[in-house]
XYZ file of C-alpha atoms in Angstrom:
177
model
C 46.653 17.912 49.234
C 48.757 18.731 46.537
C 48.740 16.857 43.494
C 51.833 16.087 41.143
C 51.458 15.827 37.716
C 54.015 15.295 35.553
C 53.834 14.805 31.616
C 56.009 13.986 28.813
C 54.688 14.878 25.348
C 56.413 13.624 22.026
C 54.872 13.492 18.338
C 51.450 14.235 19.655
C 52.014 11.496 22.188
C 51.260 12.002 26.223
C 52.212 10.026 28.894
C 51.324 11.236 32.697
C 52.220 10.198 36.147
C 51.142 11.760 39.569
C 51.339 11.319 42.862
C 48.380 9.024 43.234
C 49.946 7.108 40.082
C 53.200 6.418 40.079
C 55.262 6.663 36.831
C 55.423 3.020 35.019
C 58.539 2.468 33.685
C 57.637 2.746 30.254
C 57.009 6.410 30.887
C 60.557 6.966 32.936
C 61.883 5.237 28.997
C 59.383 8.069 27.778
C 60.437 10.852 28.855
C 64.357 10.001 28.847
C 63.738 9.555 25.271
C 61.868 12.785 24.848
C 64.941 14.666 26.769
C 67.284 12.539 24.997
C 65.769 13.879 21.470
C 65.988 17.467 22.784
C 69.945 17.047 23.689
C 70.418 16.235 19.851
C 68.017 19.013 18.565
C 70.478 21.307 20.569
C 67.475 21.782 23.185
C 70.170 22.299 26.305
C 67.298 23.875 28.463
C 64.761 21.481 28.195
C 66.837 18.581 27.513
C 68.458 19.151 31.202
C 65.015 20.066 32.876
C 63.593 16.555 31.630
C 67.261 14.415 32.382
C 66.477 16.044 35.803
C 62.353 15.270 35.826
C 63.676 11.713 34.943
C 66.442 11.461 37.675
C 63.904 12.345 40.469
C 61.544 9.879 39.312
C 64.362 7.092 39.161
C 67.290 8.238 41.440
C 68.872 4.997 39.929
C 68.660 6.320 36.274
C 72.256 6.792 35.323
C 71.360 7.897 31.462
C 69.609 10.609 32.970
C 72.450 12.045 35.064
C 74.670 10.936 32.246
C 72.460 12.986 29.791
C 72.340 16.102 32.838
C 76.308 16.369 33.007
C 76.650 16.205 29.096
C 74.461 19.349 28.843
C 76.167 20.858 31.103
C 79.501 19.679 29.243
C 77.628 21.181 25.970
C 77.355 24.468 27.647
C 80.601 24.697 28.879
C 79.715 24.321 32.864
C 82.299 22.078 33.033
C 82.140 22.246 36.850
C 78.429 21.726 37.164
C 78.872 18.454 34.980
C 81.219 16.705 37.358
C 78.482 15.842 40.492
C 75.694 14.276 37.896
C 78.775 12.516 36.096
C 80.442 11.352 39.334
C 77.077 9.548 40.444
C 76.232 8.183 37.381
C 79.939 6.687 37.968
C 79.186 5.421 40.850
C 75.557 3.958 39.842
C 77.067 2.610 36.650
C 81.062 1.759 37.808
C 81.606 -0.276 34.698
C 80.546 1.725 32.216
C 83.412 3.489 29.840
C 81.100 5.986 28.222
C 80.185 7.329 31.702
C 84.032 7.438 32.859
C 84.971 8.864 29.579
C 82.448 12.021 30.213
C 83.575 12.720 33.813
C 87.282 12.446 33.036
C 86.388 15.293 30.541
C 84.337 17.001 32.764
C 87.162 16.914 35.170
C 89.959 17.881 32.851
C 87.949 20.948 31.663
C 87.164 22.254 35.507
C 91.115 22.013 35.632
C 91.504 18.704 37.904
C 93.635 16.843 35.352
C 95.308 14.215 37.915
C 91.208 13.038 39.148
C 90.854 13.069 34.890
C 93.407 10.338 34.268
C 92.018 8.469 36.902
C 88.811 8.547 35.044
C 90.258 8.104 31.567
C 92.127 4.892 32.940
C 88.990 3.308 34.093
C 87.464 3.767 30.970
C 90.719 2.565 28.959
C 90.603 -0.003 31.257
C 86.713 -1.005 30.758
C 86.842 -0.757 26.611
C 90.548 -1.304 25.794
C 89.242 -1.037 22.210
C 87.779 2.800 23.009
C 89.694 4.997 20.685
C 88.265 8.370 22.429
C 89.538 7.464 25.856
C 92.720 6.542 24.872
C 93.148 9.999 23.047
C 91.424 11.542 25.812
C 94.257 10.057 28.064
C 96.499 10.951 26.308
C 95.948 14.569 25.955
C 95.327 14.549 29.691
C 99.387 13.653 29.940
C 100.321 16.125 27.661
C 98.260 18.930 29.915
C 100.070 17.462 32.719
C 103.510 17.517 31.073
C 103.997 13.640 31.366
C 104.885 13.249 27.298
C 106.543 9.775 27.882
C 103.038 8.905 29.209
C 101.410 10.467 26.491
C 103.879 9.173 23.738
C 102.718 5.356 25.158
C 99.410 6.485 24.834
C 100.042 7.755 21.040
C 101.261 4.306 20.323
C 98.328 2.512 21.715
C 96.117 4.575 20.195
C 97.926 3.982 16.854
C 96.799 0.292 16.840
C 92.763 1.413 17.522
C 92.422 4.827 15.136
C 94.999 6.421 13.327
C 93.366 9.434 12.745
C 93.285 10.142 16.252
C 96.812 9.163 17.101
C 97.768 11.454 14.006
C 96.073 14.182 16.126
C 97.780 13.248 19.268
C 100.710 13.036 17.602
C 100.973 17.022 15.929
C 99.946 17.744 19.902
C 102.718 16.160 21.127
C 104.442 17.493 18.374
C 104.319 20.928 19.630
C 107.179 20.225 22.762
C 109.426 19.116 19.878
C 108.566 15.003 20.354
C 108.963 13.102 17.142
């Protein structure tokens, strides 16, 4: 028989699960948070092996497929970020953050039109979410739809006005405003 053994170590800390113990869900938390702490050390390698350690212990875990598609986002495998980003949609359909990542994702593999759609939802989740809104907006102006990116602008001017500043000099550039 072959035994599984899986560990997560952190500040001298170890946790372990195997197959004749399942992994409690304080040590899924665990080792998320261990991944989670390599992703902002710049730890891309590791950080995705342990998002994807956590996923197959909880298929259900959308921070860890969130955390898998933003490496690959960080590495610019923009393509390879869309299938962990579009289930961790679908596991978590009303969170912005989540929609906000795959419309990016999606924009950056060069499917702009599936991008708005994700942008929208997450405009439409957090209508406070300055990002997505700017996000959106530069989607339009990819697409050529400045009249839908000009609303945009002016939406985002009530939320951050840095940002609409910034979509503003892009729109700028096809001689708007």
């Amino acid at each position: 028989a072959v035994l599984l053994v899986l560990t997560a170590v952190a500040d001298g800390g170890v946790a372990v699960a195997s197959a004749d113990k399942p992994p409690t869900p304080e040590f899924v938390r665990f080792y998320y948070n261990e991944s989670h702490e390599r992703l902002v050390a710049g730890d891309l390698g590791r950080a995705v092996r342990g998002f994807e350690g956590v996923a197959a212990l909880d298929p259900a875990h959308v921070a860890a497929r969130h955390g898998i598609g933003m490496v690959h986002l960080a590495r610019g495998r923009f393509e390879e970020a869309v299938g962990p980003l579009m289930q961790a949609a679908q596991l978590a359909p009303r969170d912005a953050d989540v929609h906000n990542s795959l419309g990016s994702a999606l924009l950056q593999s060069g499917r702009p039109r599936e991008a708005v759609r994700a942008f929208q939802r997450a405009t439409d989740l957090a209508p406070e979410f300055a990002t997505a809104w700017f996000n959106l907006g530069g989607c339009y102006w990819r697409l050529g739809e400045l009249g839908s990116a000009r609303a945009v602008q002016h939406r985002l001017a009530t939320l951050d006005a840095a940002l609409a500043g910034r979509l503003g000099a892009l729109l700028g550039r096809d001689g708007g405003d």
